[in-house]
Coordinates of C-alpha atoms and ligand atoms in Angstrom, one line a residue:
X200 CA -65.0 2.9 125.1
X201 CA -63.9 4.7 127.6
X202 CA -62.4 1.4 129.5
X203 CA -60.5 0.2 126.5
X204 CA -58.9 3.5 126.2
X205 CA -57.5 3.1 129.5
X206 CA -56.1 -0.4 129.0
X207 CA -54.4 1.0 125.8
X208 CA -52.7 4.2 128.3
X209 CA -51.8 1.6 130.6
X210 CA -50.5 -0.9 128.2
X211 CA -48.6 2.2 126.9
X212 CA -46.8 3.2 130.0
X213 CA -45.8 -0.2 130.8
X214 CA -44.2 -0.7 127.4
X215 CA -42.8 2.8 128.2
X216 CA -41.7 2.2 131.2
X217 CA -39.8 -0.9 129.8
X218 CA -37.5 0.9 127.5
X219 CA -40.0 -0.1 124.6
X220 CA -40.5 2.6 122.1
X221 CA -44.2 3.2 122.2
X222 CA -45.5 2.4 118.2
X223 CA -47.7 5.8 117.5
X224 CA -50.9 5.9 116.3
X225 CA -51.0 4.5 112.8
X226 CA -51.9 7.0 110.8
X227 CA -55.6 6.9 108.6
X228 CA -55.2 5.6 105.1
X229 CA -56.5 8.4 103.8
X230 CA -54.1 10.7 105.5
X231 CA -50.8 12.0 104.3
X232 CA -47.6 11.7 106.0
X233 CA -45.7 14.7 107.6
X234 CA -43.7 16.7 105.3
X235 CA -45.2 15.4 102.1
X236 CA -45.0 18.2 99.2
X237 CA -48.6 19.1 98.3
X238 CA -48.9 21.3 95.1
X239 CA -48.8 21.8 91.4
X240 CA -46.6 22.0 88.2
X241 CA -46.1 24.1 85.1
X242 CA -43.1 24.7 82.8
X243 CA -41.7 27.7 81.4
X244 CA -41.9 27.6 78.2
X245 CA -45.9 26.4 78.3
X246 CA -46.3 29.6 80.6
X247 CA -43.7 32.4 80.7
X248 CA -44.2 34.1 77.1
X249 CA -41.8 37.6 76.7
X250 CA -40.1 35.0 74.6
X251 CA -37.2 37.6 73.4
X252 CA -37.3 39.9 76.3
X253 CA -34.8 41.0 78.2
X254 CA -32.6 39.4 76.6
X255 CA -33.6 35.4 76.3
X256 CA -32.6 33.5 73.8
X257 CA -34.4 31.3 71.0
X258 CA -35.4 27.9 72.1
X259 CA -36.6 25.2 69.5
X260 CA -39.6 25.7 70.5
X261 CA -39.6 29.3 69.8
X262 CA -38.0 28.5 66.3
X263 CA -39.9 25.8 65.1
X264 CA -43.6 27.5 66.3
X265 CA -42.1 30.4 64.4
X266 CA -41.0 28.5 61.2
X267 CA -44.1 26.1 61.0
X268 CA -47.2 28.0 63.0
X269 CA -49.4 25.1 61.5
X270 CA -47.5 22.4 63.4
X271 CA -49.9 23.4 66.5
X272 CA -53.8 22.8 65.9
X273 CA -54.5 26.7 67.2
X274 CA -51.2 27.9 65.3
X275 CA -50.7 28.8 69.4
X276 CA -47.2 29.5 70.3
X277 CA -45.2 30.5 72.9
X278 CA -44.3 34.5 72.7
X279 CA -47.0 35.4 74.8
X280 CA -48.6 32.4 76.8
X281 CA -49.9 33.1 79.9
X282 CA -47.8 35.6 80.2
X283 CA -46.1 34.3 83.8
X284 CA -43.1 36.5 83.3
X285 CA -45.1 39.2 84.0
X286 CA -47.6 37.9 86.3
X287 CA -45.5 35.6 88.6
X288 CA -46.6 37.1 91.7
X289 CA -50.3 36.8 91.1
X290 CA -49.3 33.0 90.3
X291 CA -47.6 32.6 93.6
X292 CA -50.7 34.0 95.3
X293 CA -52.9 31.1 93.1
X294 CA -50.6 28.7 94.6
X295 CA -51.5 30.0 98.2
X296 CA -55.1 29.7 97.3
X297 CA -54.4 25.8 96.5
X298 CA -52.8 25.2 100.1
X299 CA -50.1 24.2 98.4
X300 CA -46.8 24.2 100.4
X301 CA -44.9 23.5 97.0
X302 CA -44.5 24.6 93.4
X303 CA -42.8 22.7 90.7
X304 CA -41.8 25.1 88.2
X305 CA -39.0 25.0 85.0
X306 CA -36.4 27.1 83.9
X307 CA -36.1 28.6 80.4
X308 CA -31.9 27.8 79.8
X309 CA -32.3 30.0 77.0
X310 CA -33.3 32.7 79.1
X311 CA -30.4 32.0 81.6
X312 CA -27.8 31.5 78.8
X313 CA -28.7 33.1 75.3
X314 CA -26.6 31.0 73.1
X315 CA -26.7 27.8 75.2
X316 CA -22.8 28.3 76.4
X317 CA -21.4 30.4 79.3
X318 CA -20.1 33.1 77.2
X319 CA -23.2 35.2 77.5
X320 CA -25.2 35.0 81.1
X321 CA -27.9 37.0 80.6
X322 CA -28.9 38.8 84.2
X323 CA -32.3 39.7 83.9
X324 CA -33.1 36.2 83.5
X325 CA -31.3 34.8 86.7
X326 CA -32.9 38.3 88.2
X327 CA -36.6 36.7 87.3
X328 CA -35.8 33.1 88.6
X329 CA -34.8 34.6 92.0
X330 CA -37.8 37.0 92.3
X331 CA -39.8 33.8 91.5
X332 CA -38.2 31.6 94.3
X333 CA -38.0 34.4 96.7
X334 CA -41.6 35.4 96.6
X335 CA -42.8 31.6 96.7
X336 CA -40.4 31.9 99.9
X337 CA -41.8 34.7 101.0
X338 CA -45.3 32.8 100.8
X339 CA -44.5 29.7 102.6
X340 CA -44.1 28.0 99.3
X341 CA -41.2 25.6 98.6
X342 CA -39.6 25.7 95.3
X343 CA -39.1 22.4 93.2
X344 CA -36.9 23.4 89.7
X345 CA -36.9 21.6 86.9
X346 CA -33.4 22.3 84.9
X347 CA -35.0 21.0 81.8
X348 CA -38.2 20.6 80.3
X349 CA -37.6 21.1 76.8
X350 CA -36.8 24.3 75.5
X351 CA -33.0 24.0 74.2
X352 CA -31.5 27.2 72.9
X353 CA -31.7 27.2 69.3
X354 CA -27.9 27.3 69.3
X355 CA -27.1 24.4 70.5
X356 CA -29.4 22.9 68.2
X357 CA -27.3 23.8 65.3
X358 CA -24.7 21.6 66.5
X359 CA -27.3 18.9 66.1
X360 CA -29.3 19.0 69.9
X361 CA -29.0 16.0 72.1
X362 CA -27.9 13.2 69.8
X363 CA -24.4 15.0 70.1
X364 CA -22.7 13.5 73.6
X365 CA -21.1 17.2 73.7
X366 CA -24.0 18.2 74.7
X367 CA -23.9 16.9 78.0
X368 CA -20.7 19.6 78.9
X369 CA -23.1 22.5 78.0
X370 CA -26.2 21.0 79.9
X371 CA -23.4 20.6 83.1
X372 CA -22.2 24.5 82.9
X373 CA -25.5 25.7 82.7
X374 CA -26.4 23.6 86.0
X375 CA -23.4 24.5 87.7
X376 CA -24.6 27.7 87.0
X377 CA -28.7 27.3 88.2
X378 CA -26.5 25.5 91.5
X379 CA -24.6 28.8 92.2
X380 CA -27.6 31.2 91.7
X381 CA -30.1 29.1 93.0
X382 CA -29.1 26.4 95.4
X383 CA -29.1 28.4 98.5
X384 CA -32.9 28.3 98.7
X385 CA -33.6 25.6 96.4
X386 CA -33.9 21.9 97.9
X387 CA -35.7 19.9 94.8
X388 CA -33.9 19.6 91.8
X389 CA -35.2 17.9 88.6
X390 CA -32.7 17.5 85.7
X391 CA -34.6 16.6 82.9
X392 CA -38.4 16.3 82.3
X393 CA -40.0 13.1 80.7
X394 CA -37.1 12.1 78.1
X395 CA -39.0 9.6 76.6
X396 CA -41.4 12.4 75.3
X397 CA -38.5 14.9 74.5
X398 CA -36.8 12.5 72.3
X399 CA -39.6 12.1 70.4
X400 CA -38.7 15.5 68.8
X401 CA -35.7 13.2 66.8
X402 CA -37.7 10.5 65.9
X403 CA -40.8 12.6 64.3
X404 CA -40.9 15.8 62.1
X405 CA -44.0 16.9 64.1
X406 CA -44.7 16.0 67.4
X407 CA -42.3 17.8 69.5
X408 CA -39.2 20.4 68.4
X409 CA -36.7 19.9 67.1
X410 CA -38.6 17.7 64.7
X411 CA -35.8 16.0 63.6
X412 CA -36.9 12.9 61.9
X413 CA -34.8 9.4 62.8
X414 CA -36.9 7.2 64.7
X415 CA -35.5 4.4 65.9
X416 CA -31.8 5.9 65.7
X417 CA -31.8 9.9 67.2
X418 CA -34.2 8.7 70.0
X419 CA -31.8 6.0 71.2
X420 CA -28.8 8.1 70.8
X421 CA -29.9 11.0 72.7
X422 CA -30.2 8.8 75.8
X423 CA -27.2 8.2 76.0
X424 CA -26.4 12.0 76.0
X425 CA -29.4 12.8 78.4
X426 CA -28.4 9.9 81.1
X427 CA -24.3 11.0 81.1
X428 CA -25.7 14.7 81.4
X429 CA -28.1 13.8 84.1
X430 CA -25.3 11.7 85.6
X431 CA -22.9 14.5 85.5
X432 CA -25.1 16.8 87.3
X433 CA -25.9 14.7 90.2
X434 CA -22.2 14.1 90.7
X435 CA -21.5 18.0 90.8
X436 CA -24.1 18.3 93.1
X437 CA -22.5 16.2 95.0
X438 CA -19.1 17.6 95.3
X439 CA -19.6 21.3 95.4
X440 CA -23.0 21.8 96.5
X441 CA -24.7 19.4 98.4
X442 CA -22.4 20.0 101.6
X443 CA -23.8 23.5 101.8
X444 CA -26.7 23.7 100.2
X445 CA -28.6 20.3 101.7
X446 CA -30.8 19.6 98.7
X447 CA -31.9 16.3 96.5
X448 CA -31.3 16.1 93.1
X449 CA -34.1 13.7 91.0
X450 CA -34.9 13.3 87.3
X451 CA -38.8 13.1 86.1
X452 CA -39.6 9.9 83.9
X453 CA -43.1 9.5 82.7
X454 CA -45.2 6.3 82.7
X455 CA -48.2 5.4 81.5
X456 CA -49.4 1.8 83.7
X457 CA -50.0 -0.9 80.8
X458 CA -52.4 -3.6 82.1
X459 CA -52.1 -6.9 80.3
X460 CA -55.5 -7.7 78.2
X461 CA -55.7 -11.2 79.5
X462 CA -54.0 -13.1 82.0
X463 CA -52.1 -15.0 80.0
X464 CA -48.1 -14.5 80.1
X465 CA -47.9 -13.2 77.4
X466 CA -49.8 -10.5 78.0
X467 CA -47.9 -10.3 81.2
X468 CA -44.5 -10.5 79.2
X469 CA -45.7 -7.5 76.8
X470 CA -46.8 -4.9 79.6
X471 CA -43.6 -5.6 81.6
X472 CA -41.1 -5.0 77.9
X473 CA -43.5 -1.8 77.2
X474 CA -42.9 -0.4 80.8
X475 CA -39.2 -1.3 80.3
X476 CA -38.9 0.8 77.1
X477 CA -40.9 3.6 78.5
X478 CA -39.5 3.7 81.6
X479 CA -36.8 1.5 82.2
X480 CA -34.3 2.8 79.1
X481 CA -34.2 5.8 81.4
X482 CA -34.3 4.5 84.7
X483 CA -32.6 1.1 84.8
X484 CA -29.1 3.0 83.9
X485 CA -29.8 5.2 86.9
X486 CA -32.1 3.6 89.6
X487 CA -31.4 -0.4 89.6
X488 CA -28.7 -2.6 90.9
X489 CA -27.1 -3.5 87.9
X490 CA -27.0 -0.3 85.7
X491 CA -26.8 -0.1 81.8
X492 CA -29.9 -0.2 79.8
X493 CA -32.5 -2.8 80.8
X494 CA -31.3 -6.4 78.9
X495 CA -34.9 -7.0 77.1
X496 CA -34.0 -3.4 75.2
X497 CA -30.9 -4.1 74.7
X498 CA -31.7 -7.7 73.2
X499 CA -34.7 -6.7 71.1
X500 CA -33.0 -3.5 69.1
X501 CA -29.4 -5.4 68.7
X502 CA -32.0 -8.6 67.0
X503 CA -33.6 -6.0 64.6
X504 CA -31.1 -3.7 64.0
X505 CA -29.7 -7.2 63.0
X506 CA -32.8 -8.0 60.8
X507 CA -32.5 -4.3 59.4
X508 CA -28.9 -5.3 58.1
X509 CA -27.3 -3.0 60.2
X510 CA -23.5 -3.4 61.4
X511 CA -24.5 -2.7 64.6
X512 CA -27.4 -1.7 67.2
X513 CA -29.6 1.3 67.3
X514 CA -28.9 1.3 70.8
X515 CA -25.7 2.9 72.1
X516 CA -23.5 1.1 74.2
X517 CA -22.6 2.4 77.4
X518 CA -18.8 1.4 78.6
X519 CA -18.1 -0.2 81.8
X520 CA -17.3 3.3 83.2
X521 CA -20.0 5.2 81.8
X522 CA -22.6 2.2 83.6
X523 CA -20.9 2.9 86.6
X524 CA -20.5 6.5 86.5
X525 CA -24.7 6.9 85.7
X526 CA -25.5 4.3 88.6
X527 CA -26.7 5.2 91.8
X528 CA -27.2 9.4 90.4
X529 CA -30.2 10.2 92.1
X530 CA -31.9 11.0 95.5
X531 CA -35.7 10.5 94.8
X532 CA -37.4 9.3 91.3
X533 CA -39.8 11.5 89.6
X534 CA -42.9 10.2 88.3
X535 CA -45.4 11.8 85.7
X536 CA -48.1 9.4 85.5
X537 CA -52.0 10.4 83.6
X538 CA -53.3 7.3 82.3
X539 CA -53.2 3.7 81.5
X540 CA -54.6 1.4 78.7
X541 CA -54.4 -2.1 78.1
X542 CA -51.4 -4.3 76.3
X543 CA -50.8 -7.3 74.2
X544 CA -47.7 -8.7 72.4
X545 CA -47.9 -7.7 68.9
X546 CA -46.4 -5.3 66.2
X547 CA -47.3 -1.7 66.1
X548 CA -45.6 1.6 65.0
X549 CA -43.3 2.5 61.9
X550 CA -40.3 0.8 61.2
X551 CA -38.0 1.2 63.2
X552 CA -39.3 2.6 66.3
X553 CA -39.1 2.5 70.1
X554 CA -42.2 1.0 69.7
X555 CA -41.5 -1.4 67.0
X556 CA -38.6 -2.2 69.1
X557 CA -41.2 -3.7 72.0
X558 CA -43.4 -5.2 69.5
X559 CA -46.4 -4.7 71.9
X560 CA -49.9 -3.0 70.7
X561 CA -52.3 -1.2 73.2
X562 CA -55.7 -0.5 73.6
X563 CA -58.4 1.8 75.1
X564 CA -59.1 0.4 78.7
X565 CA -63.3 0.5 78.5
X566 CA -65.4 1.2 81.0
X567 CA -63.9 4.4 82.4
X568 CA -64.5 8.2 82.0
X569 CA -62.0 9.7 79.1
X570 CA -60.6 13.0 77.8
X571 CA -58.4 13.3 74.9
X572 CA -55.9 10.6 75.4
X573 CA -56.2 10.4 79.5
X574 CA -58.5 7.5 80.8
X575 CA -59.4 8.1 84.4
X576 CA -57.7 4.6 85.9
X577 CA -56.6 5.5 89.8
X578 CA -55.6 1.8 90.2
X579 CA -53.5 2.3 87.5
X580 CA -50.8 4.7 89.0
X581 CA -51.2 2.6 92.3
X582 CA -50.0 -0.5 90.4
X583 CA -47.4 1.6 88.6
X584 CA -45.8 3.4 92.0
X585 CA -45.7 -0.5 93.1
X586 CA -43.9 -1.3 90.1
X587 CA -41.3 1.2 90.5
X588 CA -40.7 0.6 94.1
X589 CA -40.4 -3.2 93.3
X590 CA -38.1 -2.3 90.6
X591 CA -36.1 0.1 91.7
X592 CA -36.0 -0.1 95.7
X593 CA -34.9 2.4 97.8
X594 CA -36.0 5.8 95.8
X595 CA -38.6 7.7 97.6
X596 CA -41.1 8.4 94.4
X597 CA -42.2 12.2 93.7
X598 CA -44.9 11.8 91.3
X599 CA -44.3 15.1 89.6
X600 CA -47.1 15.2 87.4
X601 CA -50.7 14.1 87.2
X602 CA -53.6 15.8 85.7
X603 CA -56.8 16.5 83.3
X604 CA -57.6 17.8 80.2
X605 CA -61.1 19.6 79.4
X606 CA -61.6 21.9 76.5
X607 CA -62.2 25.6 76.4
X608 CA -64.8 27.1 78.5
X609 CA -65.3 24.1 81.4
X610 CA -65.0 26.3 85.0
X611 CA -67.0 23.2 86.5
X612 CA -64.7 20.7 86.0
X613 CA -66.4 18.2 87.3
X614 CA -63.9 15.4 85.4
X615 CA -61.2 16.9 86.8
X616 CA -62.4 16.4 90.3
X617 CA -63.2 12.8 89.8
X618 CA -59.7 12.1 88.3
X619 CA -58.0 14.0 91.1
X620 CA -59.8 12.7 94.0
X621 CA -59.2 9.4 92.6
X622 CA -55.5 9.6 91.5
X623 CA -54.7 11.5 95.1
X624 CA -56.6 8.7 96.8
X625 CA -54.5 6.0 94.5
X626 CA -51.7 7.6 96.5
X627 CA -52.7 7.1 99.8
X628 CA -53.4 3.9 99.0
X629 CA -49.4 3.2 97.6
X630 CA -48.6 5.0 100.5
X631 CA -50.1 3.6 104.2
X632 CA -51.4 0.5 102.5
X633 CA -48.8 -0.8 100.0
X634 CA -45.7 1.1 101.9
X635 CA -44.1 2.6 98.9
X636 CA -42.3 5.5 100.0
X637 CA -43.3 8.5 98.4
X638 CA -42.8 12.4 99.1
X639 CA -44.5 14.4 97.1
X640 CA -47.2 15.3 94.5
X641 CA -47.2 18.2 92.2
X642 CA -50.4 18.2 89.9
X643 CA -50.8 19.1 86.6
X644 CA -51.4 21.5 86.0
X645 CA -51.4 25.2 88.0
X646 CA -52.8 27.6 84.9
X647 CA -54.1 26.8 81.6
X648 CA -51.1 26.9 79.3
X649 CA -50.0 26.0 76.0
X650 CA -50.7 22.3 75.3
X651 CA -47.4 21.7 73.1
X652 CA -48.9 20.6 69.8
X653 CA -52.4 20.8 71.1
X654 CA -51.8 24.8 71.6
X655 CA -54.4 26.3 73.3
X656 CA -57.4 24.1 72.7
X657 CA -56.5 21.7 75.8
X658 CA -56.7 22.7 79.2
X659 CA -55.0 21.3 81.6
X660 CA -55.0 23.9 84.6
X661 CA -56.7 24.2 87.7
X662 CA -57.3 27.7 87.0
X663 CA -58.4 29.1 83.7
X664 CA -56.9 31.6 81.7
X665 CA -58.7 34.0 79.3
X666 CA -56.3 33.3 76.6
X667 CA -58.7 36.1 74.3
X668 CA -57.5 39.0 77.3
X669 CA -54.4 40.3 76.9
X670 CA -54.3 40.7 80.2
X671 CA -54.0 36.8 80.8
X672 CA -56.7 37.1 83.7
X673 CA -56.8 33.6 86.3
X674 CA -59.9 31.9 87.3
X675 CA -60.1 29.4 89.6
X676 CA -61.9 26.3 88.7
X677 CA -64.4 24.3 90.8
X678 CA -61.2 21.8 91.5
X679 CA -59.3 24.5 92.9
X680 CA -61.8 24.0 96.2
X681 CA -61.8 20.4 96.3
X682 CA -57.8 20.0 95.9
X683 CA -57.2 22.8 98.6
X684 CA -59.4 21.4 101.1
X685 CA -57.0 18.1 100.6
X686 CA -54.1 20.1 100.5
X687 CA -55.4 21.9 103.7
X688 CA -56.2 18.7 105.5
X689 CA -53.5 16.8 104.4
X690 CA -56.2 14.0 103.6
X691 CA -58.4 13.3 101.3
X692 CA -62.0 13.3 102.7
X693 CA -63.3 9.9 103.5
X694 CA -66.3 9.4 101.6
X695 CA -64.5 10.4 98.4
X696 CA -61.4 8.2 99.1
X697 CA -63.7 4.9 99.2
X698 CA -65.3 5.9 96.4
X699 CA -62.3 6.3 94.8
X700 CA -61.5 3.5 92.0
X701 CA -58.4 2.3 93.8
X702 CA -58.6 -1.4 93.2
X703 CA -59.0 -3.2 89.9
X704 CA -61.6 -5.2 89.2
X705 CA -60.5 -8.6 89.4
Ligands
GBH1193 C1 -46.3 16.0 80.0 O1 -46.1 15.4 78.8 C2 -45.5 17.2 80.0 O2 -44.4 17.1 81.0 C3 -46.2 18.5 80.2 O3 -45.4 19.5 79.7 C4 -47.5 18.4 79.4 O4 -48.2 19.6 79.3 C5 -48.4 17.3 80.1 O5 -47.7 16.1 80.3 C6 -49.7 17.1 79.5 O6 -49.6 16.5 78.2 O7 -52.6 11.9 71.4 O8 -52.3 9.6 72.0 O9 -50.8 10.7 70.4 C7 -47.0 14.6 78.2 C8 -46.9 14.8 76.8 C9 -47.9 14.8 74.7 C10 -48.3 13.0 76.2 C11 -49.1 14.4 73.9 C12 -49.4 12.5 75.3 C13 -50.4 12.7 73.0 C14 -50.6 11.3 73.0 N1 -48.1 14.4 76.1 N2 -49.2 13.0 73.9 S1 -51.6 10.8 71.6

C-alpha cells in the first residue's frame, strides 16, 4: 500500500518535473463534477396562486379552469395553489434544507405584463420576481428562470395564441424585459418549457389550455412560432446582454426514452422516428448541424397530408433564413425526462396527429415499479442523455426535470426514493462513464402543486402540502433526507448507486 503510493508520488514528480501536466485523480463514478447545479423545479402557475393580485393578468390557464372547473379531476385550479406568492421565503428556506445550490423556477408573463404587450408593466410583479431571486441569493441559492411554462396572458390568446407567428414579437419584448430586470443576477435562462406538451393545448379540447382543438395542424404551426421566438431570444441575448451580464440561455424539451420491443430494425427504426417527433421537431431546428425540422418529419406529414388531399403539408416550412437564423440558438439543452416504455412500428392516435404522423405504437415496459404514467426505468434516461449527446454534440445537457408521483397522504415515499436514487445514479453513469457532458439537475418537483389536469390528486413534490390548510403548511418527505445527503455529498452513496438499475438487461 503504502509503497505503491510512493511510486505513484514519484512517478508524479517526474512527469511534473517534465513539463507533463500531472492527469488528477479520476474522479469516483458515483461522484459529481465541480460546479454541477444540484436542486429542484416548480413553475408558477402550478405554485404561486394570488392569481389576480396585485395586478396579474389572466392566463389561459386561469380562464379555462375558470370557464370549465370539470376539465381538472379535483375541479383544482390555480387562484390559490400553494400559495408561493405569499410564502416564497419559507420555500427558499425548503430549498436550503435540500442542499440544493439551485432552484429552477418560472415566471407568470401575465403577472409581469397584464395584457401580454408592453403597454402595461405591472410593478408589483417584477417587485415579487426580484424578492424571489434576491432571497435565493441571499441563501446561497442560484436562480435558474424559466421565461415560459405555459401560462399565456389571456389576451394574447384572443389573437389566436401561438399558432400566430406574431406572437413571437410579444414573447421577445417580454424577454427583453425579464433581461433588463433580471439578468444582473440571473445566469440560467430557459425560454420555453416542454413545447411538445404545450402544444398539445391546440391539438385537444382538454388536455392542456388553451384547448383549442386542430391536431395535426395548430400543433405543427405553433412550432414554428415557438422555435423563431426561442430563436429571437437567444439572439438578443446575445447582443445586449450577454456582454454584461455573462449568462446561458437554454430551452427545456421533454423526452420520454422509447426502447424498441424487439431487436429487429424495425423496431429500431420506430423508436428513433418517435424520439424524432418528440424531440427532434424541436431540437433538430436548434441543436444539429443541419437545421430545419428533422427530414423523417418532414417526409412523413408532407406523404399524409398528401393522402389527406391536402394542397400542402401540415408542417410549416421554414425558409432558408429562418433555418439559419434558428441554428446554433442555444448554450446548454434542457432535458425533462420521467419515464420510458417500449415501441413498435405501427398506427396509433386520431387522425391526423403528431402521433399518427410517426405511425409508431408503445407499450408498458413490464417488470418495473409504476405510478400513474411514470415507469421507474434509470437506464432509460441514461440511453436517452446518450442519445442527445450523439445527436446533437457539443450542448452540455441540463436535465431540468425528473421526478415521482404518489397520491395524497404518502410522507414515506419510499417510490420516490427508489426512482431518484436510481435516476440520479443514471446520471453519474452518463456522466464519468459514458462522458456526456452534463451540468445540472433540477428535480421535480420542490412542493406538492397543482398537477395540471390531474389537479391536486398527484403529488409530485418532495415536500407535502396540506392543500385542506389555508395556510398551505410544508412537510418534508422521507426523500427530502435521502436527496440532501446527495446533494450534500455531491455523490450518491455507493451501495445505492450499484443497486441502482443503471444498465438494461440485455
Ligand atoms: C412536465 O410535464 C411539466 O413540465 C410539469 O409542469 C409537470 O408538472 C410535470 O412534468 C409532471 O407531469 O396520462 O399517459 O396521458 C409533463 C406533462 C402531463 C406528461 C400529463 C404526461 C399524462 C400522460 N405530463 N401527461 S397520460
Amino acid at each position: 500500500m503504502r509503497r505503491s503510493l510512493a511510486l505513484v508520488v514519484v512517478a508524479a514528480l517526474v512527469c511534473s518535473t517534465q513539463g507533463v501536466p500531472v492527469k488528477p485523480p479520476a474522479r469516483a463514478a458515483n461522484r459529481f463534477p465541480d460546479g454541477f447545479h444540484l436542486g429542484a423545479a416548480t413553475a408558477a402557475f402550478q405554485i404561486e396562486g394570488a392569481w389576480n393580485e396585485d395586478g396579474k393578468g389572466e392566463s389561459i390557464w386561469d380562464h379555462m379552469l375558470h370557464a370549465q372547473p370539470n376539465l381538472t379531476k379535483d375541479s383544482g385550479n390555480g387562484d390559490v395553489a400553494a400559495d408561493s406568492y405569499h410564502k416564497y421565503k419559507e420555500d427558499v428556506q425548503l430549498l436550503v434544507g435540500l442542499n440544493a445550490n439551485c432552484y429552477r423556477f418560472s415566471l407568470s408573463w401575465p403577472r409581469i405584463l397584464p395584457t401580454g404587450d408592453t403597454n402595461v408593466i405591472n410593478q408589483a410583479g417584477i417587485d415579487y420576481y426580484n424578492n424571489v431571486i434576491n432571497e435565493l441569493l441571499a441563501n446561497g441559492i442560484e436562480p435558474m428562470v424559466t421565461l415560459y411554462h405555459w401560462d399565456l396572458p389571456q389576451e394574447l390568446q384572443k389573437l389566436g395564441g401561438w399558432p400566430n407567428i406574431e406572437l413571437a414579437d410579444y414573447f421577445l419584448e417580454y424577454a427583453r424585459i425579464a433581461f433588463e430586470n433580471f439578468g444582473d443576477r440571473v445566469q440560467l435562462w430557459l425560454t420555453f418549457n416542454e413545447p411538445n406538451m404545450f402544444c398539445n393545448g391546440y391539438s385537444s379540447a382538454t388536455d392542456f389550455a388553451p384547448g383549442a382543438n386542430a391536431s395535426g395542424i395548430a400543433d405543427y404551426m405553433m412550432a414554428k412560432t415557438i422555435l423563431l421566438a426561442h430563436a429571437r431570444v437567444y439572439r438578443l441575448y446575445d447582443q445586449h446582454f450577454r456582454f454584461k451580464q455573462r449568462g446561458k440561455v437554454g430551452i427545456t424539451l421533454d423526452g420520454a426514452w422509447y426502447e424498441p420491443l424487439t431487436n429487429s430494425k424495425e423496431d429500431a427504426d420506430a423508436s428513433e422516428r418517435q424520439l424524432q417527433f418528440e424531440v427532434g421537431l424541436w431540437a433538430n431546428p436548434i441543436f444539429s448541424s443541419q437545421g430545419n425540422f428533422p427530414k423523417v418529419v418532414r417526409q412523413r406529414v408532407a406523404a399524409n397530408s398528401k393522402k389527406e388531399g391536402r394542397a400542402r403539408s401540415r408542417l410549416p416550412t421554414l425558409s432558408p433564413s429562418e433555418i439559419h437564423l434558428i441554428k446554433g440558438t442555444a448554450d446548454f439543452f434542457g432535458l425533462n425526462h420521467y419515464f420510458s416504455s417500449f415501441i413498435t412500428s405501427g398506427s396509433s392516435g386520431q387522425e391526423p396527429s403528431k402521433l399518427h404522423d410517426a405511425g409508431v405504437v408503445t407499450s408498458t415496459i413490464p417488470g418495473y415499479p409504476t405510478a400513474y404514467w411514470i415507469t421507474d426505468v434509470p437506464w432509460g434516461l441514461r440511453k436517452l442523455l446518450n442519445w442527445v449527446h450523439d445527436t446533437y454534440p457539443g450542448y452540455p445537457i441540463f436535465v431540468t426535470e425528473n421526478g415521482w408521483a404518489d397520491p395524497p397522504g404518502v410522507l414515506n415515499d419510499t417510490g420516490r426514493i427508489h426512482y431518484l436514487r436510481g435516476y440520479v445514479s443514471a446520471i453519474l453513469r452518463a456522466i464519468n462513464e459514458d462522458g456526456v457532458p452534463m451540468i445540472g439537475y433540477t428535480s421535480w418537483s420542490l412542493i406538492d402543486n397543482l398537477e395540471w389536469m390531474d389537479g391536486y390528486t398527484m403529488k409530485f413534490g418532495l415536500y407535502s402540502v396540506d392543500y385542506d390548510d389555508p395556510e398551505r403548511p410544508r412537510t418534508p418527505k422521507a426523500s427530502v433526507a435521502v436527496l440532501a445527503d446527495i446533494y450534500k455529498n455531491k455523490a450518491v452513496p455507493w451501495k445505492d448507486f450499484e443497486n441502482a438499475n443503471t444498465t438494461p438487461p440485455s
